[in-house]
Coordinates of C-alpha atoms in Angstrom, one line a residue:
X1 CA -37.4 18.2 36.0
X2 CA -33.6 19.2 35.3
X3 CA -32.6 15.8 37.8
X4 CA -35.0 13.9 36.0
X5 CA -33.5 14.4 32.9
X6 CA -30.0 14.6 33.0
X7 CA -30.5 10.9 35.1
X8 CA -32.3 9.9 31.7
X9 CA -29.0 10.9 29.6
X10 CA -27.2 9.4 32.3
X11 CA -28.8 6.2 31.9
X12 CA -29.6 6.1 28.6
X13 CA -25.6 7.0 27.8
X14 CA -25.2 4.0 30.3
X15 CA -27.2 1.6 28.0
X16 CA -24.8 2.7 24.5
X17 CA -21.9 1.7 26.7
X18 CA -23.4 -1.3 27.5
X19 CA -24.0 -2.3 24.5
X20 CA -20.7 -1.0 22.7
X21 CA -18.7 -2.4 25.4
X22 CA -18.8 -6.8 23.3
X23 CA -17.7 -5.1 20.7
X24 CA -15.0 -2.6 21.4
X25 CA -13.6 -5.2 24.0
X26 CA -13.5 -7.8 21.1
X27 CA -11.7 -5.1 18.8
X28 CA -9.2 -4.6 21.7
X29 CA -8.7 -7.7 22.2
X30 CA -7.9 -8.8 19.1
X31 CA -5.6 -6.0 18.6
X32 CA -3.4 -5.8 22.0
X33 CA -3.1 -9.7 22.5
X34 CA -0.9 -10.4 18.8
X35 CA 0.8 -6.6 19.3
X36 CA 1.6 -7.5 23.5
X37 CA 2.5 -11.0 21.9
X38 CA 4.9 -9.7 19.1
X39 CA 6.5 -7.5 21.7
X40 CA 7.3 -10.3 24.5
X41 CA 8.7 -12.6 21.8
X42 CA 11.1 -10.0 20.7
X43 CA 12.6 -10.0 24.0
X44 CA 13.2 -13.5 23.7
X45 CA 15.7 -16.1 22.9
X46 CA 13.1 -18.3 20.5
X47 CA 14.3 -20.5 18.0
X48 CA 12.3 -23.5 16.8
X49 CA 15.4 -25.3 15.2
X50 CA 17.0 -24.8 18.5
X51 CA 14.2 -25.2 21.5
X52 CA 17.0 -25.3 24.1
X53 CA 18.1 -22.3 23.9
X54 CA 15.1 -19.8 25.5
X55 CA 15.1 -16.9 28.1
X56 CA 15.5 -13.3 28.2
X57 CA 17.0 -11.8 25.4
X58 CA 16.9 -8.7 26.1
X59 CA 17.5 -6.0 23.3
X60 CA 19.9 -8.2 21.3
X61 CA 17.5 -9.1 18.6
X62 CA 17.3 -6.0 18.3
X63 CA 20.8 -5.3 17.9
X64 CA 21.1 -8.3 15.5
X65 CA 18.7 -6.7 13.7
X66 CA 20.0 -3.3 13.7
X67 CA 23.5 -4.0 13.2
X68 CA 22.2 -6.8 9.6
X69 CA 23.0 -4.7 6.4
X70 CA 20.1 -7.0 5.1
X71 CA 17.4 -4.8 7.2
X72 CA 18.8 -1.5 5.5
X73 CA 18.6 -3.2 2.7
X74 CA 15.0 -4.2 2.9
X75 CA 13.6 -0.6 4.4
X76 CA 15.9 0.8 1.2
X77 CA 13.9 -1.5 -0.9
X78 CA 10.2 -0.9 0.6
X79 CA 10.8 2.8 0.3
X80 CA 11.9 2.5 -3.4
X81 CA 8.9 0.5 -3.8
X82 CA 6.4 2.6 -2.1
X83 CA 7.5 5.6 -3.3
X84 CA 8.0 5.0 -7.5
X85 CA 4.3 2.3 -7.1
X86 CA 2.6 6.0 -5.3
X87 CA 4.2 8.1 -8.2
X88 CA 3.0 5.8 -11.2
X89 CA -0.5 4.9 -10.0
X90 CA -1.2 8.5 -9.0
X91 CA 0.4 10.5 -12.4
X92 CA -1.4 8.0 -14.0
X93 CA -4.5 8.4 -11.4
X94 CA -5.1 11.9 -12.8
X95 CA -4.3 11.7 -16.2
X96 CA -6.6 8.0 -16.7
X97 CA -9.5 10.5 -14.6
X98 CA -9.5 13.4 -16.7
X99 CA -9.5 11.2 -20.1
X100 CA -12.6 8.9 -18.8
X101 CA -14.0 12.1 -18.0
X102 CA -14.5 13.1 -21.6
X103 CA -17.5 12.0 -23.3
X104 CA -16.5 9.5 -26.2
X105 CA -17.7 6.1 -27.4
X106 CA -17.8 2.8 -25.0
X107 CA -16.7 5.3 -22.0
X108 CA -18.4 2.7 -19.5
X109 CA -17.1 -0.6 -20.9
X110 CA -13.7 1.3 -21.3
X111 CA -14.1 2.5 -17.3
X112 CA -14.8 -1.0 -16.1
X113 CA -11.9 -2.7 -18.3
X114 CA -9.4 0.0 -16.7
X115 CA -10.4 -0.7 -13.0
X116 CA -10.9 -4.6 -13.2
X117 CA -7.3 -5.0 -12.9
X118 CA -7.5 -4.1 -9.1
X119 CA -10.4 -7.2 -8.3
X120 CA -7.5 -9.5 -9.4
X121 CA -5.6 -11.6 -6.3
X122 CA -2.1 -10.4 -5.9
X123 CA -1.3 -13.8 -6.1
X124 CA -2.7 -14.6 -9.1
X125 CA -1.5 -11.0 -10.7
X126 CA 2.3 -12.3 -10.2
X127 CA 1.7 -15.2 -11.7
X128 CA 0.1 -13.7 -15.1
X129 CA 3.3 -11.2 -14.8
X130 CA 5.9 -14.1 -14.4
X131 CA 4.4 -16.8 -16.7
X132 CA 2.5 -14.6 -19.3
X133 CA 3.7 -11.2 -19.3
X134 CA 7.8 -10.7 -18.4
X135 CA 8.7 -15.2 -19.3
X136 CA 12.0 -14.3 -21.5
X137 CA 11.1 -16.8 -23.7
X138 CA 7.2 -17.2 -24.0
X139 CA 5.9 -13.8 -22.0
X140 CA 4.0 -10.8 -24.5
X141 CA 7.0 -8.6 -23.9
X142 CA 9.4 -11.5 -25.2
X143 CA 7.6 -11.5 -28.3
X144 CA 7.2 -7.7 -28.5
X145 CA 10.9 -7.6 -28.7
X146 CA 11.8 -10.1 -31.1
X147 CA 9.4 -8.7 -33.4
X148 CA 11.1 -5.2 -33.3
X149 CA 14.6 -7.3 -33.3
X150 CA 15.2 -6.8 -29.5
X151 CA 17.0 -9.4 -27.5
X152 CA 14.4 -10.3 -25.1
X153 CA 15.0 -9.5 -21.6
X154 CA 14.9 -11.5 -18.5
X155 CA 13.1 -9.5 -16.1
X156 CA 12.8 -10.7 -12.6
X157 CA 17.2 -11.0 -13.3
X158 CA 17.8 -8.3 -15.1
X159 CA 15.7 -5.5 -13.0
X160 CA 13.9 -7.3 -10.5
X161 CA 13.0 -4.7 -8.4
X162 CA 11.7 -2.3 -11.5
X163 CA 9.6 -5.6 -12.1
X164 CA 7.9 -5.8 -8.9
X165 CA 7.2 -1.9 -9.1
X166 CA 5.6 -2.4 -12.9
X167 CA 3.4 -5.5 -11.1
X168 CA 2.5 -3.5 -8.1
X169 CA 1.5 -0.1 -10.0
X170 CA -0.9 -2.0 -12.4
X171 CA -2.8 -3.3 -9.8
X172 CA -2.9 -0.4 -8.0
X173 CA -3.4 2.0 -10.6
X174 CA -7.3 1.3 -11.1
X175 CA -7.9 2.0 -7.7
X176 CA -6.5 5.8 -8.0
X177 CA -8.1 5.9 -10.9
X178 CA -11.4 4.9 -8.9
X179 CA -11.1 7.8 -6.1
X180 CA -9.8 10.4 -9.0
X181 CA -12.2 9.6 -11.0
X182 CA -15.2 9.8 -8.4
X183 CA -13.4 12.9 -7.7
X184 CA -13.8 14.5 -11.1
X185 CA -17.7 13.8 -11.0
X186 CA -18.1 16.8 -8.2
X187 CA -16.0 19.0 -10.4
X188 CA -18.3 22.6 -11.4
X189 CA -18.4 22.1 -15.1
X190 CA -19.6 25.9 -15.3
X191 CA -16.6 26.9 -13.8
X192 CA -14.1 24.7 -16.3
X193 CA -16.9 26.4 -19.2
X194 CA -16.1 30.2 -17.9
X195 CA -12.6 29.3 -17.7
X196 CA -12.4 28.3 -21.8
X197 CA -14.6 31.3 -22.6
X198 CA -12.1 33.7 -20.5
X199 CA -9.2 32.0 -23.5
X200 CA -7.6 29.7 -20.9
X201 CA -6.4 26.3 -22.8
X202 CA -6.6 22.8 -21.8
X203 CA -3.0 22.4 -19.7
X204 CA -4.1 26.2 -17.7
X205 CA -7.3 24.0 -16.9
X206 CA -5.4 21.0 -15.9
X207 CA -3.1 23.1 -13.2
X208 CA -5.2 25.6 -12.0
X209 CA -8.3 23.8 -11.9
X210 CA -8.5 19.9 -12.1
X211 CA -5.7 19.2 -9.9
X212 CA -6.7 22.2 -7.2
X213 CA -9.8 20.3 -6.8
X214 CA -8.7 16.4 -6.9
X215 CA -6.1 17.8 -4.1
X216 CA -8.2 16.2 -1.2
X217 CA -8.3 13.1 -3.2
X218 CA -5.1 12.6 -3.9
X219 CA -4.4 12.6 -0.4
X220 CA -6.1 9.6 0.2
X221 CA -5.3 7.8 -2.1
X222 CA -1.2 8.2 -1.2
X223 CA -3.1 7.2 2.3
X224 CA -4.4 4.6 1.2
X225 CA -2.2 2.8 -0.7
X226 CA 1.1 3.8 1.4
X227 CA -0.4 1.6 4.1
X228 CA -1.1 -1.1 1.9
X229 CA 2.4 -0.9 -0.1
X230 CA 4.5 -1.4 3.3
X231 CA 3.0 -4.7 3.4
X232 CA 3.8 -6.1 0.1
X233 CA 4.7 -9.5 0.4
X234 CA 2.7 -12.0 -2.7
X235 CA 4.1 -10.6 -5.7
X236 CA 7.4 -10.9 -4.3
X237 CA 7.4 -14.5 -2.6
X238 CA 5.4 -15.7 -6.2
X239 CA 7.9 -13.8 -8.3
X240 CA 11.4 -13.6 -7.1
X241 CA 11.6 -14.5 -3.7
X242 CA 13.1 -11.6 -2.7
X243 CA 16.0 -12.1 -5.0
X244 CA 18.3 -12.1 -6.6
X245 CA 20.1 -12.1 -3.7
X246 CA 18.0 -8.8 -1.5
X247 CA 17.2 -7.0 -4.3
X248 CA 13.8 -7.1 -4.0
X249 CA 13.4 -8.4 -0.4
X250 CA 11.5 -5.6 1.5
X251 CA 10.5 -5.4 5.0
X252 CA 7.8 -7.5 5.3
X253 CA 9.2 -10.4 3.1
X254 CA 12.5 -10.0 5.8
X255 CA 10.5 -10.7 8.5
X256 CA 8.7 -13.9 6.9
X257 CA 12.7 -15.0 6.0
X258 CA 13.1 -14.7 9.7
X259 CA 10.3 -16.4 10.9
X260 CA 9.6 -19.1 8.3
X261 CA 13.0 -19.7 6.9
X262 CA 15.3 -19.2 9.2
X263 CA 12.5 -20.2 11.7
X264 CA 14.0 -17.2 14.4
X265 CA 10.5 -16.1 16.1
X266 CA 12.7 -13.6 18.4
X267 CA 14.5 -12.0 15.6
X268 CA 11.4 -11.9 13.3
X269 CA 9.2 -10.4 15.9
X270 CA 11.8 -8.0 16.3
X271 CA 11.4 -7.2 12.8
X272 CA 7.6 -6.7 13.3
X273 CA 7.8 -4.3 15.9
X274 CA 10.7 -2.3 13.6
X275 CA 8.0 -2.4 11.4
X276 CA 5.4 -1.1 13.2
X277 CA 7.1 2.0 14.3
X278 CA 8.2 2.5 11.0
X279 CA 3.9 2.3 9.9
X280 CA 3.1 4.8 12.6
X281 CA 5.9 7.3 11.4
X282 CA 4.2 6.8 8.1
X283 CA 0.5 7.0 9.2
X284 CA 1.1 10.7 12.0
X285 CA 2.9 12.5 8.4
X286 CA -0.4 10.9 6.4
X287 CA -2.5 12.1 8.8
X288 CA -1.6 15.6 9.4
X289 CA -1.6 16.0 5.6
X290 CA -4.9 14.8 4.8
X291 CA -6.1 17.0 7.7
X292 CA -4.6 19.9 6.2
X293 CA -5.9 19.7 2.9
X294 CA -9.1 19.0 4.6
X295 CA -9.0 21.9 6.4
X296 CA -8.4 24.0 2.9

């Protein structure tokens, strides 16, 4: 009886592999070929404006790579980026969460008017930034200015990078605002009511309550949106083209300078594997720190 059915769980465990197997082979496959791909190329001599010149490269791409002040510059600027986009759209996450939380009127047409922002294309986000928003001579904040008497200010030249940061965090900012918010539904409202009858005030609540439970939230949303920030690339190449000069060229718009500009597939793919180690140093610190507060 025990034979019989252990062979059952044998063969039945036999038949989920089987029919697992299409689709995790796809998945690999379509992972491992463009990553073994990348890999060879930057190892290569592979230049499209000069096809004669091929072979073994070795690690110099690398090196050319290593040794460019433009690639420090670039990490320099993603990390700026990254880091001030994750400090706005979270601070203004929580804050954004605990005001929809209060009960007051149009709270659902006000909710859907705060996240809509994040259902708009990056693309066409820039755009409304550039043409609409930051123009120094027909944008809103143009006009803003000369009504108070300011000189207007030409953004994208002025501070570029602070630009791209202000363009970033607003679309980004609904979507902490989503997960914080969702967040604040599970909070124990009896425990925030014993709280105020025990005489503590509305910032003791905030610190010692809110924030202790939207911990485990806030965790993944710096996840979240870290892994998607690395990869910025639309607002820049729509906006300033990663000028003026590198000031707002981050890694991933270097490595489409490399390969679509400068049309060096070794150097660029290169680049993409610099990158890559650079998203899994990210993602092992993200992980172990969602786990912990998990775990808590």
């Amino acid at each position: 009886m025990t034979r019989t059915r252990a062979s059952g769980r044998t063969v039945g465990g036999l038949r989920t592999l089987l029919l697992q197997a299409p689709a995790v082979t796809l998945l690999l496959l379509w992972m491992i070929v463009p990553l073994g791909m990348t890999i060879w190329f930057s190892f290569q001599y592979y230049n499209l404006l000069m096809p004669g010149m091929s072979g073994f490269a070795g690690v110099e791409n690398y090196e050319y790579l290593l040794t460019d002040p433009a690639l420090w510059k670039a990490m320099g600027n993603t990390l700026l980026l990254v880091g001030w986009v994750l400090a706005i759209t979270v601070g203004g996450g929580i804050l954004l969460a605990v005001l929809f939380q209060q009960e007051f009127a149009g709270r659902g047409i006000a909710r859907v008017l705060a996240i809509s922002p994040f259902f708009v294309m990056p693309t066409v986000s820039a755009l409304v930034w550039k043409n609409m928003m930051m123009h120094p001579s027909n944008g809103v904040l143009a006009w803003l200015a000369n009504t108070l008497g300011l000189p207007a200010m030409d953004w994208f030249s002025t501070l570029p990078l602070t630009s791209i940061v202000i363009i970033v965090a607003w679309q980004w900012l609904p979507f902490a605002l989503l997960i914080l918010l969702t967040a604040m539904q599970s909070l124990d409202e009896d425990q925030v009511e014993a709280a105020r009858m025990d005489g503590a005030g509305p910032f003791a609540i905030f610190f010692f309550i809110t924030l202790p439970h939207l911990k485990r939230a806030i965790s993944v949303v710096i996840m979240i949106e870290m892994i998607f920030l690395l990869t910025i690339f639309a607002e820049i190449f729509v906006t300033t083209s990663g000028g003026p000069g590198l000031a707002t060229t981050n890694l991933a718009y270097l490595i489409y300078m490399q390969a679509l500009l400068d049309f060096d597939v070794g150097v660029a793919s290169a680049g993409g594997v610099i990158a890559i180690i650079l998203a899994n140093i990210v993602a092992i610190f993200l992980v172990r720190m969602v786990a912990r507060n998990l775990e808590d």
